[in-house]
Coordinates of N, CA and C in Angstrom, one line a residue:
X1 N -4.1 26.7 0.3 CA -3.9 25.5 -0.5 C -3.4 24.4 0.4
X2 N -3.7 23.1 0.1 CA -3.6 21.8 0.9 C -2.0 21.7 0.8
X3 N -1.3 21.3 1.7 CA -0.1 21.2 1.5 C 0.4 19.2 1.9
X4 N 0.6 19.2 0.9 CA 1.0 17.3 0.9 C 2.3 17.0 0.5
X5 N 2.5 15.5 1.0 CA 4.1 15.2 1.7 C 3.7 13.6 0.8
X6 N 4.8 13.3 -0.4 CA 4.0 12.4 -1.1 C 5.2 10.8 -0.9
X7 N 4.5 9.7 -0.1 CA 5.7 8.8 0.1 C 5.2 7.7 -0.7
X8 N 6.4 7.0 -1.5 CA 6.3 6.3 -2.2 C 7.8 5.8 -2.9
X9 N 7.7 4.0 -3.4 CA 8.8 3.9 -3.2 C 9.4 4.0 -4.5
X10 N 8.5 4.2 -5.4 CA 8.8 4.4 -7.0 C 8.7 5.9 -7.4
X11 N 9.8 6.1 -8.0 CA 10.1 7.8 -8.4 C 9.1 7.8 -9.1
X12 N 8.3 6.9 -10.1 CA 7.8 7.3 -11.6 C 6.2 7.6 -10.6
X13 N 5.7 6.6 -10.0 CA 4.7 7.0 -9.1 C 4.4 7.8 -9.0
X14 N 5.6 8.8 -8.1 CA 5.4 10.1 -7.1 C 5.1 11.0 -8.3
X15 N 6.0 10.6 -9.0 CA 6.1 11.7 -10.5 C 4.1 11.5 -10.8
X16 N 3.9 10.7 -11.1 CA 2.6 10.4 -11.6 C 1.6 10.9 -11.3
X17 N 1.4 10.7 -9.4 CA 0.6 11.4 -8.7 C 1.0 12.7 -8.8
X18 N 2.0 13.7 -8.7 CA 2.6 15.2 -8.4 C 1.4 15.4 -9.9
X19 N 1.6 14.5 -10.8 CA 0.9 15.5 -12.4 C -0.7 15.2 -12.3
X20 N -0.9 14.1 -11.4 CA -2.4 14.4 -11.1 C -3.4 15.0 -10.3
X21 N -2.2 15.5 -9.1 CA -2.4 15.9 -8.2 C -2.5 18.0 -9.0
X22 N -2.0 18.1 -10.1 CA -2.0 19.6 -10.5 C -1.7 20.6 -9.2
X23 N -2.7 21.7 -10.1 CA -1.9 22.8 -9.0 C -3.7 22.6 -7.6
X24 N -3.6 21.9 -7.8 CA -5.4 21.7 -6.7 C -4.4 21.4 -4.8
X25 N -2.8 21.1 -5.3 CA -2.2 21.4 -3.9 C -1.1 21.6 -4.1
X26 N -0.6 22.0 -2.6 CA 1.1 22.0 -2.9 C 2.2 20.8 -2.2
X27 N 2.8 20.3 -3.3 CA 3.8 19.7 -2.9 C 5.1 19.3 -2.0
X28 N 4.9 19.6 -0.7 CA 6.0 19.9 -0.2 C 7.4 19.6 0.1
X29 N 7.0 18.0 -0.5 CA 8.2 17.0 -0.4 C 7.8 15.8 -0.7
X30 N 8.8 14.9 -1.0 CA 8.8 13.3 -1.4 C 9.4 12.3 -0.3
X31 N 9.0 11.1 -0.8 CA 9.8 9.9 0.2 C 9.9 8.8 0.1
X32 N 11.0 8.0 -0.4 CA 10.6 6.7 -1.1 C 10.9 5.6 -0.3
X33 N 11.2 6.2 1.4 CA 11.6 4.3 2.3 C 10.9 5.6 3.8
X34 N 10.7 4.6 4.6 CA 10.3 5.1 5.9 C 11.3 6.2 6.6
X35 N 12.6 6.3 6.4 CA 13.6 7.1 7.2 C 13.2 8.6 6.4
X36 N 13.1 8.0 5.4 CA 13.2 9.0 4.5 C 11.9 10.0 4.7
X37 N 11.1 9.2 4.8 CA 9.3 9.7 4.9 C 9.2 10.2 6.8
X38 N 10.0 9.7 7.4 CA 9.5 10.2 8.9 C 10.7 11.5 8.8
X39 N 11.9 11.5 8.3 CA 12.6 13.0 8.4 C 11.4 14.0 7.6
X40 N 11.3 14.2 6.3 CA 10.9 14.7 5.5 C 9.8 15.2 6.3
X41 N 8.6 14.8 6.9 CA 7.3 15.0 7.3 C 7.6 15.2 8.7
X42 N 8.2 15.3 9.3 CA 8.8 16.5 10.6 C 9.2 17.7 10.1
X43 N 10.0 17.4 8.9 CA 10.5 19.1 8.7 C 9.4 19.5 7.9
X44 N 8.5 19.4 7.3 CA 7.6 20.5 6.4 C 6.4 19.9 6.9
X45 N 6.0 19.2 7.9 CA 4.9 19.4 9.1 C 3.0 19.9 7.7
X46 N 3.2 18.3 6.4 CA 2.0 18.9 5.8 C 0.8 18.7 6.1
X47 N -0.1 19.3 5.6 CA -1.7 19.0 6.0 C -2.1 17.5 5.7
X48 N -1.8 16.7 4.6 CA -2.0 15.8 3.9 C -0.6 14.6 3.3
X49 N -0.3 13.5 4.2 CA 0.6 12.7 3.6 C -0.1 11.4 3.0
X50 N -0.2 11.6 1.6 CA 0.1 10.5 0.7 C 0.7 9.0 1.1
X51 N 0.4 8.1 1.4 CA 1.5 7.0 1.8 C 1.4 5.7 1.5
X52 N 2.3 5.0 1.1 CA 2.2 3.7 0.4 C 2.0 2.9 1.1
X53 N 1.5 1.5 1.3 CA 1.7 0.7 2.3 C 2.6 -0.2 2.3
X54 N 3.3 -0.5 1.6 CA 4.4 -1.0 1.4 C 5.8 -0.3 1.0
X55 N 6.8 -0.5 2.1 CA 7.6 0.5 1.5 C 8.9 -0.2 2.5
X56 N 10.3 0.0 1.7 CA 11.4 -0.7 2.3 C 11.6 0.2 3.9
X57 N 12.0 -0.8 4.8 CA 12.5 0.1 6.1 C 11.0 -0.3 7.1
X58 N 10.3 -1.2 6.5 CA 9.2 -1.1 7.9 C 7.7 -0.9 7.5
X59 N 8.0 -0.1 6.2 CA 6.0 -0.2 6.0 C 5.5 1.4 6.0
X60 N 4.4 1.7 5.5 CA 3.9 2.6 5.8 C 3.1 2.7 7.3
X61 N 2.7 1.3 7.7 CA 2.7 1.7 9.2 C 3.3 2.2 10.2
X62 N 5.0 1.6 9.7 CA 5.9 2.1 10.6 C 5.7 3.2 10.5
X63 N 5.8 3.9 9.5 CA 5.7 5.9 9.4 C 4.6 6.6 10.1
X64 N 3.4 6.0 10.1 CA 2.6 6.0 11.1 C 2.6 6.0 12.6
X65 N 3.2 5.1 12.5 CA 3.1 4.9 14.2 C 4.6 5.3 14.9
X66 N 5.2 6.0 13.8 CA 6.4 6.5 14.3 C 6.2 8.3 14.9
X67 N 4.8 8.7 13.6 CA 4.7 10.0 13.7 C 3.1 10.7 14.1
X68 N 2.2 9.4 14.0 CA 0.7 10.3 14.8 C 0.8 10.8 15.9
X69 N 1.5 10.4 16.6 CA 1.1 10.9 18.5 C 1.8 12.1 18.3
X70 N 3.5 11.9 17.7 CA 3.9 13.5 17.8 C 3.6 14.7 16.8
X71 N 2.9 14.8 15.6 CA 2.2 15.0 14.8 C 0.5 15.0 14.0
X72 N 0.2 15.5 15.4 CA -1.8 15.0 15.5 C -2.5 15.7 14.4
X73 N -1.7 16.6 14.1 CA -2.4 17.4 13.1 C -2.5 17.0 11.7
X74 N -1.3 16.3 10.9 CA -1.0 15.7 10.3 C -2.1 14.5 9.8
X75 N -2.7 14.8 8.5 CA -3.7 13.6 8.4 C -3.3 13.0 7.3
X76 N -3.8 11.5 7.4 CA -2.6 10.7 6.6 C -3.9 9.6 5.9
X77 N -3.6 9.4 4.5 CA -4.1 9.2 3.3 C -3.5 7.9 2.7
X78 N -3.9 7.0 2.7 CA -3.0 5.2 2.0 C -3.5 5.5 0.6
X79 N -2.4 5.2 -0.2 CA -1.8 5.2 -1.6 C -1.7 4.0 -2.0
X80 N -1.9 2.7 -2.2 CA -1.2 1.5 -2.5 C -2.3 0.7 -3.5
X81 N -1.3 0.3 -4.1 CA -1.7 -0.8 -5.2 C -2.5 -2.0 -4.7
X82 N -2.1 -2.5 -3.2 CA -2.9 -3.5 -2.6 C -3.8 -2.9 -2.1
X83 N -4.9 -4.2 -2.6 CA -6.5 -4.2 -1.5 C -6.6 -5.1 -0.4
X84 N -5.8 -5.3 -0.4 CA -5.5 -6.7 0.6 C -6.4 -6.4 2.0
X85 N -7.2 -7.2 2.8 CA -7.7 -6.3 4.2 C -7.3 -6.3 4.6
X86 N -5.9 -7.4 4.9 CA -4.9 -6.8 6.5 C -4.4 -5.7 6.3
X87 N -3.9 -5.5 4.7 CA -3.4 -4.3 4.6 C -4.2 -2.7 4.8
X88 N -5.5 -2.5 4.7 CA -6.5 -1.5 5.1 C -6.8 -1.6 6.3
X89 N -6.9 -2.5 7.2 CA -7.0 -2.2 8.7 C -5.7 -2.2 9.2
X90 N -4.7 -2.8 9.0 CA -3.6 -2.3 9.7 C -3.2 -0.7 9.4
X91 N -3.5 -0.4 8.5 CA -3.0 1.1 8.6 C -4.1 2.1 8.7
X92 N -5.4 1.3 8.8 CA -6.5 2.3 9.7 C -6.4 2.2 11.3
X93 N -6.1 1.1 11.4 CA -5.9 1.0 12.8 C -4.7 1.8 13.6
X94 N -3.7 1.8 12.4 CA -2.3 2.6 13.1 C -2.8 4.2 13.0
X95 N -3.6 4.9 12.1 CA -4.5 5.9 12.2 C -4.7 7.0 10.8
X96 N -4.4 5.9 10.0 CA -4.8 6.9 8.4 C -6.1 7.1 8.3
X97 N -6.9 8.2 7.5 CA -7.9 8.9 7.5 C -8.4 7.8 6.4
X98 N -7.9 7.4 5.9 CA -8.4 6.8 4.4 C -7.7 6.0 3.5
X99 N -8.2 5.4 2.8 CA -7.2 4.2 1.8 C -8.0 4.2 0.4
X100 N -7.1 4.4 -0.2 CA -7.5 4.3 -1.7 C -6.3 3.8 -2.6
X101 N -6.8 2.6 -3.7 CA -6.2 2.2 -4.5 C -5.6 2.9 -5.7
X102 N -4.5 2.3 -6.7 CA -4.0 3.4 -7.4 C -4.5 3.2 -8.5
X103 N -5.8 2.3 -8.4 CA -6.8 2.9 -9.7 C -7.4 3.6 -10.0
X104 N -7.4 4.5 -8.8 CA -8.0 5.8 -8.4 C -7.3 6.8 -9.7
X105 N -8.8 7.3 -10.6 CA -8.7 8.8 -11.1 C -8.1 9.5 -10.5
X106 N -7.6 11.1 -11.1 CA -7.4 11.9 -11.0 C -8.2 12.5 -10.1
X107 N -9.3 13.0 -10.8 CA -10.6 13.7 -9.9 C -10.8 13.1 -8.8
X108 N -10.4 12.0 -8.6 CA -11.6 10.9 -7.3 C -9.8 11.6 -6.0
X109 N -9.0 11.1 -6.7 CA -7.5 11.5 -5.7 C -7.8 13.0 -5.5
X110 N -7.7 13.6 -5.9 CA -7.7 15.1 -5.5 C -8.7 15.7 -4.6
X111 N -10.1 14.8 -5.1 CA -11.6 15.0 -3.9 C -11.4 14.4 -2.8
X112 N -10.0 13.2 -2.8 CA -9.7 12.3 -1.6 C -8.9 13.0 -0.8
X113 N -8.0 13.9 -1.5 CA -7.2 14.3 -0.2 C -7.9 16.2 -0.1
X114 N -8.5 16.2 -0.7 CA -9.3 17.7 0.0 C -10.1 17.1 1.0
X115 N -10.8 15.9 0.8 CA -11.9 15.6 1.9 C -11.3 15.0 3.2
X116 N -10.0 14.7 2.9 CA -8.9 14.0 4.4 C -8.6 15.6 4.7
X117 N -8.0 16.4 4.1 CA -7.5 17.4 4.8 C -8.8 18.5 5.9
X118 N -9.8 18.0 5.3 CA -10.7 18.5 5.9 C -11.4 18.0 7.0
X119 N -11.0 16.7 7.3 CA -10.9 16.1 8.4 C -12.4 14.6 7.8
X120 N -12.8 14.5 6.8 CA -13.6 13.6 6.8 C -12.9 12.1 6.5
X121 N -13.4 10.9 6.6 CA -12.7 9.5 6.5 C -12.9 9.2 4.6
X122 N -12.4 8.8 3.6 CA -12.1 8.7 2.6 C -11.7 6.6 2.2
X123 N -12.8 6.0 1.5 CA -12.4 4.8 1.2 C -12.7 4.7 -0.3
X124 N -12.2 3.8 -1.0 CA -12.3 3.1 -2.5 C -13.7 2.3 -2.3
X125 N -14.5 2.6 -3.1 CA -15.9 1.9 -2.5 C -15.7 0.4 -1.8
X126 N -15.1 -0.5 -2.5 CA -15.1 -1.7 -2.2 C -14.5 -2.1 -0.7
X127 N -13.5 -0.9 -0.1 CA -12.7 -1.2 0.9 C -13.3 -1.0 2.4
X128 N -14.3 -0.1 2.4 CA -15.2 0.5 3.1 C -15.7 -0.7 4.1
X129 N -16.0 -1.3 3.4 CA -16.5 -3.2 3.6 C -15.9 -3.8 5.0
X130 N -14.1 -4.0 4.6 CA -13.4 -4.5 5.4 C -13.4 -3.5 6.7
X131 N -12.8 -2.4 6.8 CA -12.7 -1.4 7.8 C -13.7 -1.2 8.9
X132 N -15.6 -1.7 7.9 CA -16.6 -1.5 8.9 C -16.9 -2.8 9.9
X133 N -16.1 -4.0 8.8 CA -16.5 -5.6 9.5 C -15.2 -5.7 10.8
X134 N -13.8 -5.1 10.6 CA -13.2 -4.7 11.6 C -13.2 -4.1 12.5
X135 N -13.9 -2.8 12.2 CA -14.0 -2.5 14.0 C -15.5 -2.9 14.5
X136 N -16.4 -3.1 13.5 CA -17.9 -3.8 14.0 C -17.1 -4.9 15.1
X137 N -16.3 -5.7 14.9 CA -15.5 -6.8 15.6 C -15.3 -6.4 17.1
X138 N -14.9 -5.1 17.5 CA -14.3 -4.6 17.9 C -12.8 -4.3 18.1
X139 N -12.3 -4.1 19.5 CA -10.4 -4.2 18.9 C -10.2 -5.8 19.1
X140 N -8.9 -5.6 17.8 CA -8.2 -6.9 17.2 C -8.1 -7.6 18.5
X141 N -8.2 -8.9 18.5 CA -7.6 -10.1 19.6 C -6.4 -10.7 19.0
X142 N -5.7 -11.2 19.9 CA -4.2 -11.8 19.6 C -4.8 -13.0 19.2
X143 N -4.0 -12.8 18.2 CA -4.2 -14.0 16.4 C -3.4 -15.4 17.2
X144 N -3.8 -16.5 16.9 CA -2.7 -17.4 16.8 C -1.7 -17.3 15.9
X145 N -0.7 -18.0 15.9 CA 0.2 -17.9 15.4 C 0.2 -19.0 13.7
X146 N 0.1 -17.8 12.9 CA -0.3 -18.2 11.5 C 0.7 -19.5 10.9
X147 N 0.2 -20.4 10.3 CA 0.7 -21.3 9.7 C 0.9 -21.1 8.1
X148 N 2.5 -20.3 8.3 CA 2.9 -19.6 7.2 C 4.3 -20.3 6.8
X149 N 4.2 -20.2 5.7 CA 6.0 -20.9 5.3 C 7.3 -19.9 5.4
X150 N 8.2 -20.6 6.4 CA 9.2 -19.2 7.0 C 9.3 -18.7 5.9
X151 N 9.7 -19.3 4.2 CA 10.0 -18.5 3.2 C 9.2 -17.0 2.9
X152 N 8.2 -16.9 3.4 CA 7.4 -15.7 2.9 C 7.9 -14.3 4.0
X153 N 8.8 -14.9 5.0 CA 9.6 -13.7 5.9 C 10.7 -13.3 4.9
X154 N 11.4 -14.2 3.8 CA 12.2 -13.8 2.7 C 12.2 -13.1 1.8
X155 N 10.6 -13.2 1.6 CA 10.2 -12.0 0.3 C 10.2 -10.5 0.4
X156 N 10.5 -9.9 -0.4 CA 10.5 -8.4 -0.3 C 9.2 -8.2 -0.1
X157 N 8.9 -6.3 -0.3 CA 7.5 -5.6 0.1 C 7.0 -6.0 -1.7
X158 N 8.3 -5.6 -2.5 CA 7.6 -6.1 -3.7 C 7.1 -7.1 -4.0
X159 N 8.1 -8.1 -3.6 CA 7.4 -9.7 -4.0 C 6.5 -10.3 -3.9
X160 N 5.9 -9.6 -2.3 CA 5.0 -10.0 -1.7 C 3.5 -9.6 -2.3
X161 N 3.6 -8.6 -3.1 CA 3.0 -7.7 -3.8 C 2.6 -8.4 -5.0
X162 N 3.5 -8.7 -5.8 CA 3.2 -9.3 -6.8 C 2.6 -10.8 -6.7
X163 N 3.5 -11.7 -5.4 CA 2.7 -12.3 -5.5 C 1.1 -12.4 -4.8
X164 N 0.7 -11.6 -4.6 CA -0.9 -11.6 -4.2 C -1.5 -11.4 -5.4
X165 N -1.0 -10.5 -6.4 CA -1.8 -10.2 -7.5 C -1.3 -11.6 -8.2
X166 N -0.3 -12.5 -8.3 CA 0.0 -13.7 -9.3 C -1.4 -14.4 -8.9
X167 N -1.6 -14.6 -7.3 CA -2.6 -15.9 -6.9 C -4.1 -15.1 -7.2
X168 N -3.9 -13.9 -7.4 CA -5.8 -13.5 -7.8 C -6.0 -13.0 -8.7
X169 N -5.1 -14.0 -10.0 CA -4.9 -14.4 -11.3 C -4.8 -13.4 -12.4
X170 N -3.7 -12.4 -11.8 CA -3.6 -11.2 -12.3 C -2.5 -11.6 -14.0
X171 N -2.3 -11.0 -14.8 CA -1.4 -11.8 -15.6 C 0.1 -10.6 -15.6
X172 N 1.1 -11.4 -15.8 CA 2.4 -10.3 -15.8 C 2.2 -8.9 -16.1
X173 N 1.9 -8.9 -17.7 CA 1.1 -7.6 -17.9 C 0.4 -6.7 -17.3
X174 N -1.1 -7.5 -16.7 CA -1.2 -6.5 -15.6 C -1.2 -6.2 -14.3
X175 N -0.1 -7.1 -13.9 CA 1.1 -6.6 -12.7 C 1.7 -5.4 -13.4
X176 N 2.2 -5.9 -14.2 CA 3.5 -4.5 -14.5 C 2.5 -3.2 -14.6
X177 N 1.2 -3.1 -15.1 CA 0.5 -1.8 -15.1 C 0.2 -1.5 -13.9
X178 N -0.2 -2.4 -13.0 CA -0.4 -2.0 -11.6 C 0.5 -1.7 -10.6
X179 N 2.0 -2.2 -11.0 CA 2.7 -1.8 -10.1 C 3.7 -0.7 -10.3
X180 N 3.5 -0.5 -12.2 CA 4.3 0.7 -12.8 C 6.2 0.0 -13.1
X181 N 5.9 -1.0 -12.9 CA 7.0 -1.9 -13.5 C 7.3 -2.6 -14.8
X182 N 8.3 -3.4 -15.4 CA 7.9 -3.9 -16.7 C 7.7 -5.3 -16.5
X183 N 6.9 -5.9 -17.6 CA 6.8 -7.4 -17.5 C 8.3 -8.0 -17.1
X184 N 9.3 -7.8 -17.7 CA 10.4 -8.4 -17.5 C 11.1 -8.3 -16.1
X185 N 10.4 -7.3 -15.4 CA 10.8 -7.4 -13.6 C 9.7 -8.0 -12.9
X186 N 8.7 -8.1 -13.7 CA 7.4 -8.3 -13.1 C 7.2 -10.4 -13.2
X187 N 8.4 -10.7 -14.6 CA 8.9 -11.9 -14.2 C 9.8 -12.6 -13.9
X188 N 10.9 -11.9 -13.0 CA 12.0 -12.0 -12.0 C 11.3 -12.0 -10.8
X189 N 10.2 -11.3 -10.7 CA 10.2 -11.0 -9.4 C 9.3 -12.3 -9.0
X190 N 8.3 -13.1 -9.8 CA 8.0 -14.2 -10.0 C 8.6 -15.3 -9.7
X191 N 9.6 -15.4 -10.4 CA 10.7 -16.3 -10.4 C 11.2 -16.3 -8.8
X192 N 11.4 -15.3 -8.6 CA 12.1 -15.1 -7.2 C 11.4 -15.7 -5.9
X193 N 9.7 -15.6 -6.2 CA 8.9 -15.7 -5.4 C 8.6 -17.1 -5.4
X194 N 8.5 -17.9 -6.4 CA 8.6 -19.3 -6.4 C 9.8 -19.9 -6.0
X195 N 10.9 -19.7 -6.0 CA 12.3 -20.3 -5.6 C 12.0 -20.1 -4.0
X196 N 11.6 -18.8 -3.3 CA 12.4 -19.1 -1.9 C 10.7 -19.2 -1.3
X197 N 9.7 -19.8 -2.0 CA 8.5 -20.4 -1.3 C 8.6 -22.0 -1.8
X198 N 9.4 -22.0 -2.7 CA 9.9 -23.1 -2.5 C 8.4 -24.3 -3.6
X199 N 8.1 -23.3 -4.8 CA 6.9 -23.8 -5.2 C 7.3 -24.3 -6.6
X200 N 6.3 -24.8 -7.5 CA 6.8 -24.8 -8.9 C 6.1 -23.9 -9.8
X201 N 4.7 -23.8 -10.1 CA 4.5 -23.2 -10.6 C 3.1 -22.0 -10.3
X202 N 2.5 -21.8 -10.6 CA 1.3 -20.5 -10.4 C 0.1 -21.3 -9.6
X203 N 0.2 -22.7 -10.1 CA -1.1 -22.9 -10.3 C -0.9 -23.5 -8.0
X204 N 0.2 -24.1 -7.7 CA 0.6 -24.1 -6.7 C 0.7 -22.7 -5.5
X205 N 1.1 -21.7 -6.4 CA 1.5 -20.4 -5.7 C 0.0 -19.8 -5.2
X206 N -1.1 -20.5 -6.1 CA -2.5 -20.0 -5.5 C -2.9 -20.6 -4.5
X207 N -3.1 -21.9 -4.6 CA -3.2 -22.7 -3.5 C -2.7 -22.2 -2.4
X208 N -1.4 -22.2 -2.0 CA -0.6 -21.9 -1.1 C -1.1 -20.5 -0.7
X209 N -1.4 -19.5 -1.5 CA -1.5 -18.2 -1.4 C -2.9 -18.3 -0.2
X210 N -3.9 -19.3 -0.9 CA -5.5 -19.2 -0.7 C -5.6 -19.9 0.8
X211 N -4.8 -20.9 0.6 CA -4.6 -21.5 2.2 C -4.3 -20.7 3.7
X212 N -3.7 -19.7 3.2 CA -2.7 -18.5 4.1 C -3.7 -17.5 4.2
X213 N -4.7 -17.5 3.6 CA -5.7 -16.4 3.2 C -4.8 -14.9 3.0
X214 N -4.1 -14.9 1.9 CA -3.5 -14.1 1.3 C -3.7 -13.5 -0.1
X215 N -4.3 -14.6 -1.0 CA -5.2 -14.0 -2.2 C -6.3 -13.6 -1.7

């Protein structure tokens, strides 16, 4: 049986995935910030880690690139609410097997991490796209230095989150289904994200977003 190591920064998530994931594997442990996810996955060494891309302490990259070289066996699977492309090539690039959204079925998750533990590459149809036009490119060149507003170094992993789904006109509602939150955090965390970008309303936060090429 596939033995998986499930990181994520929301208890109700892990909980979510553990009951869809059934008895098709075994569970060997949780992890809801990077310290947490790089002890954990040294000590129970599983076939298959689950991993968010966003997560407090550094990222699911960081966990990545803290533990492929010393852990080669270890094959590692993205979990995340974002489709964002930086976010699928940076953590293909740091060396996950696969990336799939958490729109993802039941069935489609379970066929995903049998076919990572088995060593094949695993994408959400649409993402497939980005990952092939990235390394078609070849390796990444050093970016100029993006014309970004220092405010967006302020925002959390959440905020940041939410706001990509606000500018690609997602509504509170379904933020909070996508992110497993309630509208009422889902409009603080709004609130929050307008004050320290220093914006007024949505219709600004896209622009700004679309400019950055972040929606």
């Amino acid at each position: 049986m596939t033995r998986v190591f499930l990181v994520d920064d929301h208890a109700m998530v892990r909980s979510g995935v553990r009951a869809e994931l059934g008895d098709a594997v075994e569970v060997v442990g949780e992890a809801a910030d990077v310290a947490e996810a790089v002890a954990g996955v040294r000590a129970t060494r599983p076939d298959v880690v689950l991993l968010d891309v966003h997560l407090p302490g550094g990222g699911g990259r960081a966990v990545l690139e803290t533990l492929r070289g010393e852990l080669p066996d270890v094959r590692w699977l993205a979990l995340s609410v974002s489709d964002a492309a930086e976010d699928v090539i940076a953590v293909i690039r740091a060396g996950a097997r696969g990336y799939v959204t958490k729109t993802i079925s039941g069935p489609d998750l379970r066929d995903a991490v049998a076919r990572v533990a088995e060593g094949d590459v695993v994408f959400s149809p649409r993402l497939a796209g980005f990952v092939l036009d990235a390394f078609a490119a070849g390796p990444a060149a050093p970016a100029p230095a993006p014309d970004v507003d220092p405010g967006l170094d302020l925002l959390s992993a959440r905020e940041r989150e939410v706001m990509q789904l606000l500018a690609r006109g997602y509504t509170y509602r379904e933020i909070g289904q996508r992110l497993f939150i309630s509208v009422k955090t889902v409009e603080s965390h709004a609130s929050g994200v307008l004050r320290k970008l220093q914006l007024s309303n949505r219709n600004e936060l896209t622009r700004w977003a679309v400019d950055r090429k972040l929606a």
